Short mmCIF file of C-alpha atoms in Angstrom, two decimals:
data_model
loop_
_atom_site.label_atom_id
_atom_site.label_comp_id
_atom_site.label_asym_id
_atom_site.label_seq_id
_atom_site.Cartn_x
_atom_site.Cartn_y
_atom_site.Cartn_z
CA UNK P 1 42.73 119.50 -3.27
CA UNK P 2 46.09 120.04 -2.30
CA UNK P 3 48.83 118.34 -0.22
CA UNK P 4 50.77 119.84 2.26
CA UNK P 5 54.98 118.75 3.45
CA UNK P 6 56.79 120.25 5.99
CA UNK P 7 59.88 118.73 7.29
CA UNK P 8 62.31 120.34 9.79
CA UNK P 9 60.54 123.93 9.57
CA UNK P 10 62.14 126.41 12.06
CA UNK P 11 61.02 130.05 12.39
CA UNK P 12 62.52 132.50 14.91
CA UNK P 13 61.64 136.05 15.10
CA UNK P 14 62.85 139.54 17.10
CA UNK P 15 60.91 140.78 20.73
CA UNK P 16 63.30 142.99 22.37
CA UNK P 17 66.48 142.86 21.41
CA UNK P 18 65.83 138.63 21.82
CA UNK P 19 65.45 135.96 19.11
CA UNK P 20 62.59 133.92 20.07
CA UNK P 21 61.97 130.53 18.72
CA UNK P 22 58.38 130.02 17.32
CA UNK P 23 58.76 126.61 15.88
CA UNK P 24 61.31 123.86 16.18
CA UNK P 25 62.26 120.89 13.67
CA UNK P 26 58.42 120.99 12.82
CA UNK P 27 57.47 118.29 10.44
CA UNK P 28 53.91 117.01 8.96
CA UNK P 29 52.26 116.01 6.43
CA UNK P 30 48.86 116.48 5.27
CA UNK P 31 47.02 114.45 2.17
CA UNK P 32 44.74 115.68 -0.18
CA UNK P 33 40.97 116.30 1.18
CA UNK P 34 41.55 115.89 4.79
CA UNK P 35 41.13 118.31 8.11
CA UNK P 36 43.87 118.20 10.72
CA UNK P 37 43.29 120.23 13.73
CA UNK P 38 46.17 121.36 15.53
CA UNK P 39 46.41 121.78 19.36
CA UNK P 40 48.73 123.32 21.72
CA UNK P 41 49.37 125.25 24.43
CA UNK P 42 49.52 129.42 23.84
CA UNK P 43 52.69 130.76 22.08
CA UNK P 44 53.99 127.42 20.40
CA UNK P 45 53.64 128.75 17.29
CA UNK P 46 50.68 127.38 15.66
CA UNK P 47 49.42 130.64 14.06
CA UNK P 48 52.80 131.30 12.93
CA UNK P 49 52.62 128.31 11.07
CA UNK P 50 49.45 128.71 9.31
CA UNK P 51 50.83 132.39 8.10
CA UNK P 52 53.64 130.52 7.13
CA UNK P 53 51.78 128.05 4.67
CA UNK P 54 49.72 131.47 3.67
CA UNK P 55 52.85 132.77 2.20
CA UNK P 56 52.28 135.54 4.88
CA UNK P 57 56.23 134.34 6.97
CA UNK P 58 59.06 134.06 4.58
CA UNK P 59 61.97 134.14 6.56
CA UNK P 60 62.29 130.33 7.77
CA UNK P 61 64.51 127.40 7.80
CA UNK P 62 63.06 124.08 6.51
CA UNK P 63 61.14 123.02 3.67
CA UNK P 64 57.25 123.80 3.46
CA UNK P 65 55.12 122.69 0.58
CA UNK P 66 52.03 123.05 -0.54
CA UNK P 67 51.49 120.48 -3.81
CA UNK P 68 55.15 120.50 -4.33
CA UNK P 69 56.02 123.99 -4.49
CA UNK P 70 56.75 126.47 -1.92
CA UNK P 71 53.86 128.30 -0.27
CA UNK P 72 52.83 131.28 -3.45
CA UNK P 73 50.12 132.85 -2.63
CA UNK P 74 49.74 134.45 -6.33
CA UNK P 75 49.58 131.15 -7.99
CA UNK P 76 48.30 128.81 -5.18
CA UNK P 77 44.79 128.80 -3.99
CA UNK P 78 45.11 129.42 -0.24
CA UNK P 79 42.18 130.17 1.86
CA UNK P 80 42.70 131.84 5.40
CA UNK P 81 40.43 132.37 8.11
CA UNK P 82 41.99 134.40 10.35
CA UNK P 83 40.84 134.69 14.03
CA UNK P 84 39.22 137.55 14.16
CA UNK P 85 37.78 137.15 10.78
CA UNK P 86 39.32 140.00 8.69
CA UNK P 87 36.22 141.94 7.64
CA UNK P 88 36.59 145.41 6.11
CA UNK P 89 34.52 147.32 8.31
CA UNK P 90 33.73 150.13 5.76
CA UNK P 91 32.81 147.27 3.16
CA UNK P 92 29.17 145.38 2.92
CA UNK P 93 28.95 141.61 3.47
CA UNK P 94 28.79 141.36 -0.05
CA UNK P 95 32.25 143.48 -0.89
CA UNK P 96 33.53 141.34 1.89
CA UNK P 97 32.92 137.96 0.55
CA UNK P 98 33.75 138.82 -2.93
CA UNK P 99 37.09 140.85 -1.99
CA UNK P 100 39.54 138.28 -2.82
CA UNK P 101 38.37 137.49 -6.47
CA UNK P 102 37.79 141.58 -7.22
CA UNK P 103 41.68 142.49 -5.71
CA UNK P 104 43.00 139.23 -8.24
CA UNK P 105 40.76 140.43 -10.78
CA UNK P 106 38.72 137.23 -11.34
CA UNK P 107 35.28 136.58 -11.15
CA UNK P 108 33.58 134.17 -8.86
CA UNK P 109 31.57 131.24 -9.57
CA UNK P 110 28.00 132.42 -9.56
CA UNK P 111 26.53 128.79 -9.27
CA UNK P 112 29.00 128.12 -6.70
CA UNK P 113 28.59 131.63 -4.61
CA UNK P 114 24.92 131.09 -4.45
CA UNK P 115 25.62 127.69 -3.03
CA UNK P 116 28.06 128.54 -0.13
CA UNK P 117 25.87 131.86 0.62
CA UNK P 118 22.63 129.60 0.91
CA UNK P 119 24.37 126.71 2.76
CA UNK P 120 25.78 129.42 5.69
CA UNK P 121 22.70 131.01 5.50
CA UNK P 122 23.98 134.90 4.44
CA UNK P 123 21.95 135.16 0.98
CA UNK P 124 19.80 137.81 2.97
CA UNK P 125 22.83 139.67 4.70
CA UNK P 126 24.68 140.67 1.67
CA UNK P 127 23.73 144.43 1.65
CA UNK P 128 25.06 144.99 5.74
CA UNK P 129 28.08 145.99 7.10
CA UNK P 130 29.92 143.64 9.79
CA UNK P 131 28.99 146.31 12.64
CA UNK P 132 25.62 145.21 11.73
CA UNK P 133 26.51 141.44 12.26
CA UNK P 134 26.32 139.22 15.12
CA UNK P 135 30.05 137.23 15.75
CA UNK P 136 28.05 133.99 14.23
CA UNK P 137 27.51 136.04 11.15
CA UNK P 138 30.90 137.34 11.12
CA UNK P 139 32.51 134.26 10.78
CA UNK P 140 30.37 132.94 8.51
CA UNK P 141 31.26 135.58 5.79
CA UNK P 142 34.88 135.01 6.87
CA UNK P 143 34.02 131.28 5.97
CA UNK P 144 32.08 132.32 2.77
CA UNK P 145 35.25 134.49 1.44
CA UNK P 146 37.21 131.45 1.76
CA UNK P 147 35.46 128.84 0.50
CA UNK P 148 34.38 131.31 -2.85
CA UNK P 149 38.25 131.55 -3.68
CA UNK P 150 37.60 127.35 -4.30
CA UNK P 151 40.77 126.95 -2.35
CA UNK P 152 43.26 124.11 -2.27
CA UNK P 153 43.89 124.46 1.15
CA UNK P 154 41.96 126.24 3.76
CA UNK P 155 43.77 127.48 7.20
CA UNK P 156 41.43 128.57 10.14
CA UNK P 157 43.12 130.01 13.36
CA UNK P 158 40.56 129.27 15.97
CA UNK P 159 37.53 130.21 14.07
CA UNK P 160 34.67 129.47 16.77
CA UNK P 161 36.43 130.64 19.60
CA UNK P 162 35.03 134.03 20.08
CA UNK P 163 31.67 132.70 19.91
CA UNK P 164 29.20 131.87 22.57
CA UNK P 165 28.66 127.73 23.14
CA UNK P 166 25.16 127.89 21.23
CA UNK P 167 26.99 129.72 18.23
CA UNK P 168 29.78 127.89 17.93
CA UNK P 169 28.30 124.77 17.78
CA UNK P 170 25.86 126.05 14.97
CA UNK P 171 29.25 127.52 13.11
CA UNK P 172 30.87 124.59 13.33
CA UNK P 173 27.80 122.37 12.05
CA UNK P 174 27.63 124.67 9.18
CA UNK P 175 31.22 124.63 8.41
CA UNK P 176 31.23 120.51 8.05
CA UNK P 177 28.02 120.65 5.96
CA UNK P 178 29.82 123.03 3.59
CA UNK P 179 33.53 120.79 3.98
CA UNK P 180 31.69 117.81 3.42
CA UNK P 181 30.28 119.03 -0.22
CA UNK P 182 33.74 120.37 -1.10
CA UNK P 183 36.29 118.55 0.76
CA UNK P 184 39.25 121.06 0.61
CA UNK P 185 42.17 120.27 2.86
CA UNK P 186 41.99 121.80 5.88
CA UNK P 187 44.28 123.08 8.60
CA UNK P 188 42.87 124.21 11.82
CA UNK P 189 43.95 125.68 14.98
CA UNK P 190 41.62 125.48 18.43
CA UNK P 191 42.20 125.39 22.02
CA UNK P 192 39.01 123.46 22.45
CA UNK P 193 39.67 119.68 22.70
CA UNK P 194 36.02 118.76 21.79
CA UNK P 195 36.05 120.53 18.86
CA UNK P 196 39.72 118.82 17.88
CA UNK P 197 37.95 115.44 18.20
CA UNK P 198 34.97 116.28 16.44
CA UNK P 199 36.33 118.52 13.26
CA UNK P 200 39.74 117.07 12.67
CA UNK P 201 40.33 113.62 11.18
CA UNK P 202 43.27 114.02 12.98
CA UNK P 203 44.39 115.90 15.73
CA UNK P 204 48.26 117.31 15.42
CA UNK P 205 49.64 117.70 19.35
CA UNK P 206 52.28 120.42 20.03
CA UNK P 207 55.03 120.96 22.37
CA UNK P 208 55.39 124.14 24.15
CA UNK P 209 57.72 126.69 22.75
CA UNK P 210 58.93 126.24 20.31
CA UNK P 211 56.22 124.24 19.01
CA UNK P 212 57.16 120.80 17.24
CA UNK P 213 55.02 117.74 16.53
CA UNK P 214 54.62 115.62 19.84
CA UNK P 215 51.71 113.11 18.53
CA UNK P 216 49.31 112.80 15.63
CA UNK P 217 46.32 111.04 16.84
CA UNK P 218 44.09 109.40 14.16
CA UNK P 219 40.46 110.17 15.04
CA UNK P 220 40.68 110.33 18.61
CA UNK P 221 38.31 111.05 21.04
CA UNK P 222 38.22 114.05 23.68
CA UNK P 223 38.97 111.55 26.16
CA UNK P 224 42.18 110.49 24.90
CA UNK P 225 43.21 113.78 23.84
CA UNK P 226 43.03 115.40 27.31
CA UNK P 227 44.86 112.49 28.60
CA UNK P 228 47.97 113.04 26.67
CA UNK P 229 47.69 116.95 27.11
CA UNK P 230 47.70 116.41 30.87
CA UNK P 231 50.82 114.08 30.74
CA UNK P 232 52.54 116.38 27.90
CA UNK P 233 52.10 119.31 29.68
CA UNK P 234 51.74 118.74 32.93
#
């Protein structure tokens, strides 16, 4: 699994006529087989950093590295989960799942394909089309595309957000049953403190705008979370 560095990463990009600072001085590390969760108020930058380590954002300042070598999405496997899932709507579940491996020209794991698809429950929902999908369903075969590239490093930008209470909390179950079988270093971005506290091994606090590193709690609890949030931001 792979290791992530970032020290003094700044990205600024152009709304307006105006340079606006996403992120500021942002530093972290991240070891091998571990989840952080990230958590910050709106517009400090935290999915600009994910599309940052994606390879997606070029232009920045800093130094960002992902096992040693600059994000590459070509020869680095990086899986992203974006937040509203990314689904080809004129592709089945199947095409879907599989797209990453057929546009690189590589062929999936069969062993480990029938694995994933059995442990988030979509062996029987390969043939639809993501119209024909409930959100829960959605973001599972967002989940199953990125775990069948065997990545390094996975990102998620608030994957459970858009999903009811009931949902999510199935998602997210399903998610750590899968994680805990393949232990792929994770990045992940919610709003939700509960879910912070119970996904992330640690949980990465932001500043507002421009987002930098305020505290990295080591297995907090909600509790202690919303406490600092309320001082931070208050």
């Amino acid at each position: 699994m792979s290791t992530v560095r970032i020290h003094q990463l700044n990205v600024s990009y152009q709304r307006r006529n105006k340079t606006v600072e996403a992120l500021h001085d942002f530093s972290l590390y991240t070891a091998s087989g571990t989840i952080d969760a990230l958590v910050g108020p709106s517009g400090c930058g935290k999915s600009t950093l994910l599309h940052v380590l994606a390879g997606v954002i070029r232009d920045y300042r800093g130094e960002v590295q992902i096992d040693g070598q600059p994000p590459t999405p070509r020869q680095q496997s990086i899986g992203l989960v974006p937040q509203h899932y990314g689904l080809l709507p004129w592709k089945r579940v199947q095409e879907n799942i599989f797209l990453p491996a057929s546009i690189h020209r590589q062929k999936a794991d069969p062993v480990l394909a029938d694995e994933i698809l059995r442990t988030l429950e979509l062996d029987t929902l390969l043939h639809r089309y993501p119209h024909e999908l409930s959100g829960g369903q959605q973001q599972r075969v967002a989940l199953a595309r990125a775990f069948i590239q065997r990545p390094g490093l996975l990102l998620m930008d608030e994957p459970f957000s858009a999903l009811d209470a009931l949902t999510a909390e199935r998602s997210r179950h399903l998610f750590m049953k899968l994680w805990q079988e393949h232990r792929v270093t994770t990045l992940f971005v919610t709003h939700n403190i509960e879910e912070a506290a119970c996904i992330g091994q640690r949980v990465i606090l932001l500043s507002r705008a421009p987002g930098t590193v305020t505290h990295i709690l080591e297995k907090p609890n909600a509790g202690e979370i919303r406490q600092i949030i309320q001082e931070q931001w208050s």
